[in-house]
CSV table of C-alpha atoms and ligand atoms in Angstrom, one decimal:
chain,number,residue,atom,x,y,z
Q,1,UNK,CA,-69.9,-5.3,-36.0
Q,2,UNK,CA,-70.3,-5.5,-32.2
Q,3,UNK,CA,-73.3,-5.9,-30.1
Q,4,UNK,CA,-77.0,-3.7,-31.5
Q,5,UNK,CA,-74.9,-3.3,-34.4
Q,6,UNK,CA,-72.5,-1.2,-33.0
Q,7,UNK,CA,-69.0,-0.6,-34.9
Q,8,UNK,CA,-66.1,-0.6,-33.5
Q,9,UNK,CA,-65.6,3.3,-33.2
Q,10,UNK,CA,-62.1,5.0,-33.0
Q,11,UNK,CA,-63.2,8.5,-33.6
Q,12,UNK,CA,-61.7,11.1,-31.6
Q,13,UNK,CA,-64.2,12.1,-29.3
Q,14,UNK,CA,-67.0,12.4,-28.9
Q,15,UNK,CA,-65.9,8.8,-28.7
Q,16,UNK,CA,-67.1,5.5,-27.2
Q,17,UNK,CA,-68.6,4.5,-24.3
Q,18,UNK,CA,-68.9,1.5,-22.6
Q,19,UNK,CA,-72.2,-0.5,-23.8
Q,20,UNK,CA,-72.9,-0.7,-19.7
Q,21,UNK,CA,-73.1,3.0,-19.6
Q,22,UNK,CA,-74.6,3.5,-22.2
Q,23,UNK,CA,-77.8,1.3,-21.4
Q,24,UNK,CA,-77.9,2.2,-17.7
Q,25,UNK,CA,-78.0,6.1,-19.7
Q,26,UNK,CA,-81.4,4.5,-21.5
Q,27,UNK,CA,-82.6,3.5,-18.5
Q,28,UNK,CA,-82.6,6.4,-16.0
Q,29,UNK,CA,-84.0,8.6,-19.2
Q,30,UNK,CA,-88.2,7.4,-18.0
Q,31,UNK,CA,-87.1,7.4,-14.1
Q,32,UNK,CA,-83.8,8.0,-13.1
Q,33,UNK,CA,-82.7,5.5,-9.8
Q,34,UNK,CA,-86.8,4.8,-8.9
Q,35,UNK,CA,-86.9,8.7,-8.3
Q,36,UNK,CA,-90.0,9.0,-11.0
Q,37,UNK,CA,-88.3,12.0,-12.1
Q,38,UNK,CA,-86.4,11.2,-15.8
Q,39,UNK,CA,-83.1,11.5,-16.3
Q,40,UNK,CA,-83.6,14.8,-18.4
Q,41,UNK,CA,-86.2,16.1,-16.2
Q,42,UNK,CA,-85.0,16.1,-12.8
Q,43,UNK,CA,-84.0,19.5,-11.2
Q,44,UNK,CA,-80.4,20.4,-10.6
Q,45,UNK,CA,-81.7,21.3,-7.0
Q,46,UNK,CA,-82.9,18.3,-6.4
Q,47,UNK,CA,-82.0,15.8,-3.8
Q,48,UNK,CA,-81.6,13.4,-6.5
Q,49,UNK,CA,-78.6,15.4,-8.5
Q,50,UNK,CA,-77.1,16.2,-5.8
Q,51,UNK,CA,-76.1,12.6,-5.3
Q,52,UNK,CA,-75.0,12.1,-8.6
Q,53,UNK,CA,-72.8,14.7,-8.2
Q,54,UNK,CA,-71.6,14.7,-5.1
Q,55,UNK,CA,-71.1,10.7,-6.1
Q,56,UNK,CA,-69.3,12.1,-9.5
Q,57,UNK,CA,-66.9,14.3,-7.3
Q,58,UNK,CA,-66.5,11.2,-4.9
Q,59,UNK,CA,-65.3,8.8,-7.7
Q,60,UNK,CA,-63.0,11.0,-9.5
Q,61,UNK,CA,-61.2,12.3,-6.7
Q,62,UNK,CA,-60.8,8.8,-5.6
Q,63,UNK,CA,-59.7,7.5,-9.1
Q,64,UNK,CA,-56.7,10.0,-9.2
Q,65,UNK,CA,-56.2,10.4,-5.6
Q,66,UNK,CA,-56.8,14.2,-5.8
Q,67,UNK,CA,-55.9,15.9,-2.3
Q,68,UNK,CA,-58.4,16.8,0.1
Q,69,UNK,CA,-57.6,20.9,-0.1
Q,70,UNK,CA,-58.0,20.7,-3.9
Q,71,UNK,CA,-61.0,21.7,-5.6
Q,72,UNK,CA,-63.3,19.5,-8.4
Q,73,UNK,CA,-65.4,21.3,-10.6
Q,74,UNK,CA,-68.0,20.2,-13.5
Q,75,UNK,CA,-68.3,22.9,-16.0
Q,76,UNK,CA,-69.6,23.8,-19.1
Q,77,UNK,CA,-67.6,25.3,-22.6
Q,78,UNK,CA,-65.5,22.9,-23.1
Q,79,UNK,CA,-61.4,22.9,-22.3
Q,80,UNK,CA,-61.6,25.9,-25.3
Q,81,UNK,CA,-63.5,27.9,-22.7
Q,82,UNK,CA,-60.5,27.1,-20.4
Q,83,UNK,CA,-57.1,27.9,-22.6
Q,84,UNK,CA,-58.8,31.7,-22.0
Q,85,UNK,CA,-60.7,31.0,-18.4
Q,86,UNK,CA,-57.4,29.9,-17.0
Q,87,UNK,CA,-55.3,32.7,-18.0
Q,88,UNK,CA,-57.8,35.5,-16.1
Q,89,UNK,CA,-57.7,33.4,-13.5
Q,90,UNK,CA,-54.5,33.0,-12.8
Q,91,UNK,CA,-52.5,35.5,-14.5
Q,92,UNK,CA,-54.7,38.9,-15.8
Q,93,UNK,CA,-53.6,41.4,-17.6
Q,94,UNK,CA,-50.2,42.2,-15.3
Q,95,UNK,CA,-49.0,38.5,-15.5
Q,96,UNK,CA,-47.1,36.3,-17.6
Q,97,UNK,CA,-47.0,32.5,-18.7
Q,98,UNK,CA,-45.3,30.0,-21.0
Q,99,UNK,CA,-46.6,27.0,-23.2
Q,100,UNK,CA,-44.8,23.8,-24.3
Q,101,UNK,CA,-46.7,24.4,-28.0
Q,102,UNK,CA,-46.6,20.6,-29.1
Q,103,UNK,CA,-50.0,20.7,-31.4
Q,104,UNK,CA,-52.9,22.3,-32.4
Q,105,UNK,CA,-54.4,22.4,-29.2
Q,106,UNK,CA,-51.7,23.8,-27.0
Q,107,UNK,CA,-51.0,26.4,-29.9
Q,108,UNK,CA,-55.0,27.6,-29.8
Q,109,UNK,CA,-54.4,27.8,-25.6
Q,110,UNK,CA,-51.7,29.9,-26.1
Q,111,UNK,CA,-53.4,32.0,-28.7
Q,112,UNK,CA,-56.5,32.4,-26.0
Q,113,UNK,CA,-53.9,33.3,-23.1
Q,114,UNK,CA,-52.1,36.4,-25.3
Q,115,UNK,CA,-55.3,38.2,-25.1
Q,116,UNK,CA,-55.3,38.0,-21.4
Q,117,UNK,CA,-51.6,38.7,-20.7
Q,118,UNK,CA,-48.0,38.1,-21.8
Q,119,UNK,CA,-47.8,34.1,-23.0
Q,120,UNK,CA,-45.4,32.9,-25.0
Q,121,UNK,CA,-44.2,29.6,-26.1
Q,122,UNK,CA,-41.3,28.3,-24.2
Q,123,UNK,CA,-41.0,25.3,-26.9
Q,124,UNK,CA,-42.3,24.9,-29.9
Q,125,UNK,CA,-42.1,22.3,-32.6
Q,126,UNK,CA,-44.0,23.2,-35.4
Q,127,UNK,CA,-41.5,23.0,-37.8
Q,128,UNK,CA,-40.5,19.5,-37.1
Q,129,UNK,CA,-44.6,18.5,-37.4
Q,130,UNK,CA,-44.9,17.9,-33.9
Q,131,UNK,CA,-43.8,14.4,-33.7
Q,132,UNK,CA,-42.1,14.6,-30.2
Q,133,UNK,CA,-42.9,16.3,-26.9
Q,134,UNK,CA,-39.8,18.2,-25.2
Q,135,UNK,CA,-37.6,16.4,-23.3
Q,136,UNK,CA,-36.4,18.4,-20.0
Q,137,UNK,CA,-33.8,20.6,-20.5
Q,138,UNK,CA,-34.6,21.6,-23.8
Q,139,UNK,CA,-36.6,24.0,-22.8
Q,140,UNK,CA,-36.2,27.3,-20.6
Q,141,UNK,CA,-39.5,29.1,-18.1
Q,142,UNK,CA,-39.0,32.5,-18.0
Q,143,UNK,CA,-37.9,33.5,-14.3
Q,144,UNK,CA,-41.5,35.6,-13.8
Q,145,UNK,CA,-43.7,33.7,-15.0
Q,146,UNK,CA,-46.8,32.7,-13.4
Q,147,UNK,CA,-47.1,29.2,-14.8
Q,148,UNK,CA,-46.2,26.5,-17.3
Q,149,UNK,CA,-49.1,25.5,-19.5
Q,150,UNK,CA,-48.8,21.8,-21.6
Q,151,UNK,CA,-51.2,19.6,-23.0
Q,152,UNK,CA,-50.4,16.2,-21.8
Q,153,UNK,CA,-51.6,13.9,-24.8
Q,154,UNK,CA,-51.8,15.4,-28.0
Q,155,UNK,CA,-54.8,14.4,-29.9
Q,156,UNK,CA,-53.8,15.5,-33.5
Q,157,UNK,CA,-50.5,14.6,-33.7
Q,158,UNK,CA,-50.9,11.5,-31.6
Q,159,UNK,CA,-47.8,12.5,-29.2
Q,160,UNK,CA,-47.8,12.3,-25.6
Q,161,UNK,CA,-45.8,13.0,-22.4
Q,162,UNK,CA,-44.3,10.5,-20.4
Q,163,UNK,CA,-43.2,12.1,-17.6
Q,164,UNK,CA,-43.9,15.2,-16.2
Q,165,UNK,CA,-42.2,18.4,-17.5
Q,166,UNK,CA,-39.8,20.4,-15.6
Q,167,UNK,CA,-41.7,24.0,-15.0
Q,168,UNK,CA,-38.8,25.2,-13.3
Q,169,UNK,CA,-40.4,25.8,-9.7
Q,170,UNK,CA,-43.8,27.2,-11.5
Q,171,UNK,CA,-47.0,25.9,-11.3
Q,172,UNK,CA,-48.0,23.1,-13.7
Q,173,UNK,CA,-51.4,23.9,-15.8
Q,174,UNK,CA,-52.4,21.1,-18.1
Q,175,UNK,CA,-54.9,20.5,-20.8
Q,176,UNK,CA,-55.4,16.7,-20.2
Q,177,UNK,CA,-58.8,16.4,-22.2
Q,178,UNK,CA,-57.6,14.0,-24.6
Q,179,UNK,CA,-55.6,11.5,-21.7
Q,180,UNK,CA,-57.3,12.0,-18.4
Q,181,UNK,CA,-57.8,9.1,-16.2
Q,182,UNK,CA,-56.0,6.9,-18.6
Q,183,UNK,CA,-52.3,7.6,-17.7
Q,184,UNK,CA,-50.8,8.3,-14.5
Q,185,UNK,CA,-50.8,11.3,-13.0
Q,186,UNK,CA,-49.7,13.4,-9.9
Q,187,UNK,CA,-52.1,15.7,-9.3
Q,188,UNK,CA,-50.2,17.0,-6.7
Q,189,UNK,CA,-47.7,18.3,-9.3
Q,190,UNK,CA,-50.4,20.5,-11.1
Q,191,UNK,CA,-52.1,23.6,-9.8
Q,192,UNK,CA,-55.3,23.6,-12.7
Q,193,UNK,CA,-55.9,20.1,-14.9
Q,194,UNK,CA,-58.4,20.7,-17.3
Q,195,UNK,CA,-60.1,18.5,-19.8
Q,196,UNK,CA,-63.2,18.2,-21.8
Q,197,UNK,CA,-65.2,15.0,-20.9
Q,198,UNK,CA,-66.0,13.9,-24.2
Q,199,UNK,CA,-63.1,11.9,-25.0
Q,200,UNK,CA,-61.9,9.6,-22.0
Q,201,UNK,CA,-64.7,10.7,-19.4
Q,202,UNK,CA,-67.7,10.4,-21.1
Q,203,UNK,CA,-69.8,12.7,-22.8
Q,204,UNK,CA,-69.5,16.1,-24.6
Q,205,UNK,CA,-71.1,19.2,-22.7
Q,206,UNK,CA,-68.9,18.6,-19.3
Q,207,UNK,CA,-65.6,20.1,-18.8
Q,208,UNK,CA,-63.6,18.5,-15.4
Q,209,UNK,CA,-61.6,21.4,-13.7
Q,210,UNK,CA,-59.4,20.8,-10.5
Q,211,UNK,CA,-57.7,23.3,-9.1
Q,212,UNK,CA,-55.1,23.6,-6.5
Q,213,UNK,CA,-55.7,26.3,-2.9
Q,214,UNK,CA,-53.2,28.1,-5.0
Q,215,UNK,CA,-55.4,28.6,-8.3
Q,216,UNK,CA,-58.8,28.5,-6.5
Q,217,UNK,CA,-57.7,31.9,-4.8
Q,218,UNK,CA,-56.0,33.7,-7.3
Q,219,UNK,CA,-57.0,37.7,-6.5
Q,220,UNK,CA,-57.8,38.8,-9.6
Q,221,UNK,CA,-60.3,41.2,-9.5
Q,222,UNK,CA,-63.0,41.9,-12.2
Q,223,UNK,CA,-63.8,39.0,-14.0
Q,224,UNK,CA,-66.8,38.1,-15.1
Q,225,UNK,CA,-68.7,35.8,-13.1
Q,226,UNK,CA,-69.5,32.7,-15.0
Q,227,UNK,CA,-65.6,32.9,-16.0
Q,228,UNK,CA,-64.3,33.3,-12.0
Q,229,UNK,CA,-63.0,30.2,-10.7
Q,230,UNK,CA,-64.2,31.4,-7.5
Q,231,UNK,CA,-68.1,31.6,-8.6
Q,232,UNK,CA,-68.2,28.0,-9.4
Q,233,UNK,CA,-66.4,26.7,-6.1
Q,234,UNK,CA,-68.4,29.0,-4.2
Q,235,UNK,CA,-71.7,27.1,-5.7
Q,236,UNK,CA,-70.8,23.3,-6.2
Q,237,UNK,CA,-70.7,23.4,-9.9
Q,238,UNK,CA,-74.1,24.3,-9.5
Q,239,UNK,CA,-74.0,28.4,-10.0
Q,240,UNK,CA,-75.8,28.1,-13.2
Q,241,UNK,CA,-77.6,25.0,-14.3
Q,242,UNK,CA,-74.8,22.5,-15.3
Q,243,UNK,CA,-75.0,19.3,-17.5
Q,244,UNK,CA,-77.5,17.2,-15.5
Q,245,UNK,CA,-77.1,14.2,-17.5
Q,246,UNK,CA,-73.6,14.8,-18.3
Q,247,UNK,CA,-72.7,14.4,-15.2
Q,248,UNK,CA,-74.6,11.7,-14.5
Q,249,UNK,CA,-72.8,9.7,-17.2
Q,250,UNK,CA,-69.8,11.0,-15.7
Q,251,UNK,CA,-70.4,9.3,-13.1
Q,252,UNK,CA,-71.5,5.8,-14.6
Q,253,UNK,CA,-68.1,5.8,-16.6
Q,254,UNK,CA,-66.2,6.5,-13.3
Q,255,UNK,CA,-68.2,3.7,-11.6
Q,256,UNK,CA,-67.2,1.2,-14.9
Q,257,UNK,CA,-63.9,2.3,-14.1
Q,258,UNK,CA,-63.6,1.3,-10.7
Q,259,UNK,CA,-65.4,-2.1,-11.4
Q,260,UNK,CA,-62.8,-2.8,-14.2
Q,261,UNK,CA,-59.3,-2.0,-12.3
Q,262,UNK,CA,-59.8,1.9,-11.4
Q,263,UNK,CA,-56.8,3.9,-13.2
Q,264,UNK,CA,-54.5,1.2,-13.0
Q,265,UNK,CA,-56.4,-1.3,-14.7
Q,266,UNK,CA,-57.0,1.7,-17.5
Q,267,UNK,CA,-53.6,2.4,-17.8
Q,268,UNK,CA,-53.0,-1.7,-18.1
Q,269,UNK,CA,-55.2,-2.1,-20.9
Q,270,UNK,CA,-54.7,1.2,-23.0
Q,271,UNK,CA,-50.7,-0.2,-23.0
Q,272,UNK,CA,-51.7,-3.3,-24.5
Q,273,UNK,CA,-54.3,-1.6,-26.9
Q,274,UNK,CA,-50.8,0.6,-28.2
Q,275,UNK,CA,-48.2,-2.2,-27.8
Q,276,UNK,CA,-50.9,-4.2,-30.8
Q,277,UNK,CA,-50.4,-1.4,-32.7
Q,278,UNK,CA,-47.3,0.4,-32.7
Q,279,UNK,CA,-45.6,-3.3,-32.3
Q,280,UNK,CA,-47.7,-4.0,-35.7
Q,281,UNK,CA,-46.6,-1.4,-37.4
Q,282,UNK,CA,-43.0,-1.3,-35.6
Q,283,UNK,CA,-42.6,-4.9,-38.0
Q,284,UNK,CA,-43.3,-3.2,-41.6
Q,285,UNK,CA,-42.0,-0.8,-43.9
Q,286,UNK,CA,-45.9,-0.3,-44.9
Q,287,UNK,CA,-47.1,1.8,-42.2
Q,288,UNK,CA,-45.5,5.0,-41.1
Q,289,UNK,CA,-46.4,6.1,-37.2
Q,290,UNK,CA,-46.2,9.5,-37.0
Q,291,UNK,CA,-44.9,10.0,-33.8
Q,292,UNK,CA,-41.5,9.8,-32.2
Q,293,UNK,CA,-41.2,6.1,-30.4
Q,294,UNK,CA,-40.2,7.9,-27.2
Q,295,UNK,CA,-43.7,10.8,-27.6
Q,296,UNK,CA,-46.0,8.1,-28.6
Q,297,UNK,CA,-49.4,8.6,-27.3
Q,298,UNK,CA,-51.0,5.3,-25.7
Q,299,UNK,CA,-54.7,7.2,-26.4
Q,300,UNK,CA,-54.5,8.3,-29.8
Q,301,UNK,CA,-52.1,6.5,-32.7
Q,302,UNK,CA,-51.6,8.1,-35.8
Q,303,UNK,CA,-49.7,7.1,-38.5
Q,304,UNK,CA,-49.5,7.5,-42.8
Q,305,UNK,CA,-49.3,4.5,-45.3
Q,306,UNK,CA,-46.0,4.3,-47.0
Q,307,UNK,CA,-47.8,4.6,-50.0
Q,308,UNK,CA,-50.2,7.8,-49.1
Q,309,UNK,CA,-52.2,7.0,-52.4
Q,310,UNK,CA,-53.6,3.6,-50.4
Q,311,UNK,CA,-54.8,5.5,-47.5
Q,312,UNK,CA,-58.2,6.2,-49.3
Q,313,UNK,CA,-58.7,2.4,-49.7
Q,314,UNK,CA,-57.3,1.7,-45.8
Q,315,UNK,CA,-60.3,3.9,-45.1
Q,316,UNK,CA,-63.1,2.4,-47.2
Q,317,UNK,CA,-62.3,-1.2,-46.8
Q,318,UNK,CA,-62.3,-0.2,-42.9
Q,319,UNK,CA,-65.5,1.3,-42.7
Q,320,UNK,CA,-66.6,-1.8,-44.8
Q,321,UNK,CA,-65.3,-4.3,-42.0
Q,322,UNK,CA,-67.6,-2.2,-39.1
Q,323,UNK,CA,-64.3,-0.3,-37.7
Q,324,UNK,CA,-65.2,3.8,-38.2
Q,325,UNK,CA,-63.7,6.8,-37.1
Q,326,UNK,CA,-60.8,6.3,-38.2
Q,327,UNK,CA,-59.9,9.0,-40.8
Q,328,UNK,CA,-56.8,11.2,-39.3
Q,329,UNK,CA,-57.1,15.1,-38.3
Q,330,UNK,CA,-56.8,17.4,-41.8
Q,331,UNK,CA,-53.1,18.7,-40.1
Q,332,UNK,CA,-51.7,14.9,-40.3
Q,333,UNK,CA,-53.6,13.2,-42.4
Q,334,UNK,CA,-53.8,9.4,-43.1
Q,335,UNK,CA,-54.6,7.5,-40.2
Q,336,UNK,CA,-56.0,7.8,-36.3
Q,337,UNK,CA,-57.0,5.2,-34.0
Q,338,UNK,CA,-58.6,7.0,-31.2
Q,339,UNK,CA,-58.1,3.9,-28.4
Q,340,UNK,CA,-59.4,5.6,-24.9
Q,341,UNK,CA,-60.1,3.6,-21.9
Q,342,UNK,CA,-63.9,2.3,-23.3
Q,343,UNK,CA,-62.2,1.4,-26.7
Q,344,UNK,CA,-62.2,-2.1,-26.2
Q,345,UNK,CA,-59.2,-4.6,-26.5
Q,346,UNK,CA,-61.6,-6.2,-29.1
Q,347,UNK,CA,-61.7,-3.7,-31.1
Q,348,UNK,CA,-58.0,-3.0,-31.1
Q,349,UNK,CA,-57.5,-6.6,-32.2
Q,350,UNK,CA,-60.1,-6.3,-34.8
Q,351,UNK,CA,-58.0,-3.0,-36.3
Q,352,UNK,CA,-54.9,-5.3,-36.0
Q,353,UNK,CA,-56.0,-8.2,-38.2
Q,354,UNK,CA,-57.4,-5.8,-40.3
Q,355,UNK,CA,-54.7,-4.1,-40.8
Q,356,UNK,CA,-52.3,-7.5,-41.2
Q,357,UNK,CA,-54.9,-8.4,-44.1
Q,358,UNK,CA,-54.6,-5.7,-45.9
Q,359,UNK,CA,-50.9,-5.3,-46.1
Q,360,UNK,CA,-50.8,-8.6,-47.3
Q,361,UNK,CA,-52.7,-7.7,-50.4
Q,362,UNK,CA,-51.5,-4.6,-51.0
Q,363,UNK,CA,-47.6,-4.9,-49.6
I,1,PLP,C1,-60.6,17.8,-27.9
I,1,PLP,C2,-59.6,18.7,-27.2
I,1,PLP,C3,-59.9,20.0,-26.9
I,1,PLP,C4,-61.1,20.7,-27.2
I,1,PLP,O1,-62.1,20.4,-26.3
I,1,PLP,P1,-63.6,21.1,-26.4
I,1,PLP,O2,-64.2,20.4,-25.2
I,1,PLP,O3,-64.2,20.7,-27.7
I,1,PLP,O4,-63.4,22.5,-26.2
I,1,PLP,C5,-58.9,20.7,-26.2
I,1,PLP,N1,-57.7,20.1,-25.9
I,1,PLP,C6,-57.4,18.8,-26.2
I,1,PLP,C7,-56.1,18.2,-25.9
I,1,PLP,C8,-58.4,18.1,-26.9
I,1,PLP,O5,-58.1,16.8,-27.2
């Protein structure tokens, strides 16, 4: 057990925060900044929020050195809401687009973007259980295609690209809920990155979109407003009333950031969080990763017991030593150590010697 009692939590997301954000949370909730107004309480139109968000925007296009001419939004309905909000936007009914299908996720996007237009999978690896991403050249983007959808960290399957994929000359849309701000990334290279905040931003209810001159002013006509692009840019994130103390925690996690490093120190420590891990299990035949060594995903690492009928007892005994969340997704089973930027080292370490232990008596 950690600080208040706290376990060391590796769920999925919603997942951990960091302990400083989560008591600066508790006390803006009475008064937030020696406004007199509570956290929960304060107007979206007030000057108050408006600095938290504008502060929000600040930080995160700082953090991944998002270009000036791009556009940052905070919205609500989750990255689902996006695998079909991105599609009108950017393709309608007349247009086209292909998906690198590497997990559930990316599959559900596609599924949301065939009832807008004509998307299909480009690659596809169900069959082999998803346990790699593509590499380049394995794949082919039709010529007419409007874009290349791909989620970039696949939170299931615990796979993850390492570099970016080749869209052949089309625009780059990526579902990067489940790694944002904890890997590198050029968001230069991507016309629309969406991700929900809940697992490496903070909290559930705030979806970050940024979108590219191109996207922002796609002409399709006809949508309906709270799903145009074009609505939200035109208001500040503030057309309807958004997440107020989403954002706000948002913010506070992007503030930890930058005090701890900014995205390279993130990217520093998740490395070291995996390397415990995967180098653990990398030196016995007792655990199984699930992923491919060259797809393994820094932010979520899955793997089975070589004796599936132990995994029950993994689980217990872990939840017994304070570590929870740890139970894999129904499609894999066995195992998942969530491990996103506020996981701490500490807790990695904790999993580790857990782990070591626990072979010992049942290798
Ligand atoms: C969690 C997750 C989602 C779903 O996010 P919601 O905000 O719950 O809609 C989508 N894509 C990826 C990669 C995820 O990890």
């Amino acid at each position: 057990m950690g600080a208040h009692g706290r376990i060391h939590n590796f769920g999925a997301g919603p997942a951990v925060l960091p302990l400083e954000v989560v008591n600066e949370f508790s006390e803006a909730l009475p008064n937030l900044g020696g406004s007199g107004f509570g956290l929960l309480e304060v107007s979206h139109r007030s000057g108050t929020f408006q600095e938290v968000i504008d502060s929000a925007v600040r930080r995160l296009r700082k953090i991944l050195s998002v270009p000036d001419e791009y556009e940052v939004l905070f919205l609500q309905g989750g990255a689902s809401t996006q695998f079909y909000m991105t599609a009108l936007n950017l393709m309608g009914k007349m247009g086209k687009a292909d998906f690198l299908v590497t997990g559930g996720w990316s599959q559900k996007a596609l599924d949301e973007a065939a009832k807008v237009g004509d998307a299909v999978a480009a690659w596809d690896d169900s069959k082999n259980g998803f346990k790699s991403v593509p590499k380049n050249g394995s794949y082919s983007v039709r010529e007419d295609s409007d874009y290349l959808h791909y989620t970039s960290n696949n939170t299931l399957f615990g796979t993850q690209f390492h570099s970016l994929p080749d869209s052949q000359g089309k625009p780059r849309v990526v579902d990067a809920s489940s790694d944002i701000c904890g890997m590198p990334i050029d968001v230069s290279e991507h016309d629309v990155i969406y991700a929900g905040a809940q697992k490496n931003l903070g909290p559930s209810g705030v979806t970050v979109v940024i979108l590219s001159p191109w996207a922002a002013g796609r002409p399709e006509e006809g949508i309906p407003t709270m799903l145009d692009y074009r609505t939200h840019i035109n208001k500040g994130s503030m057309f309807n009333t958004p997440n107020t103390s989403g954002i706000y925690v948002l913010d506070r996690v992007l503030a930890w950031m930058e005090r701890n490093g900014g995205l390279e120190g993130a990217i520093e420590r998740n490395q070291k969080k995996a390397d415990t891990l995967y180098g653990l299990m990398d030196g016995s035949d007792f655990w199984r990763p699930h992923a491919s060594k060259d797809s393994r995903s820094m932010m979520n690492v899955t793997w089975r017991l070589a004796d599936e009928g132990l995994e029950g007892s993994f689980l217990t005994e872990a939840e017994e030593n304070g570590m929870g969340g740890l139970r894999g997704h129904r499609s894999v089973g066995g195992i998942r150590a969530s491990i996103y930027n506020a996981c701490p080292l500490e807790s990695v370490e904790t999993l580790a010697s857990f782990m070591s232990d626990f072979e010992s008596r049942h290798g």
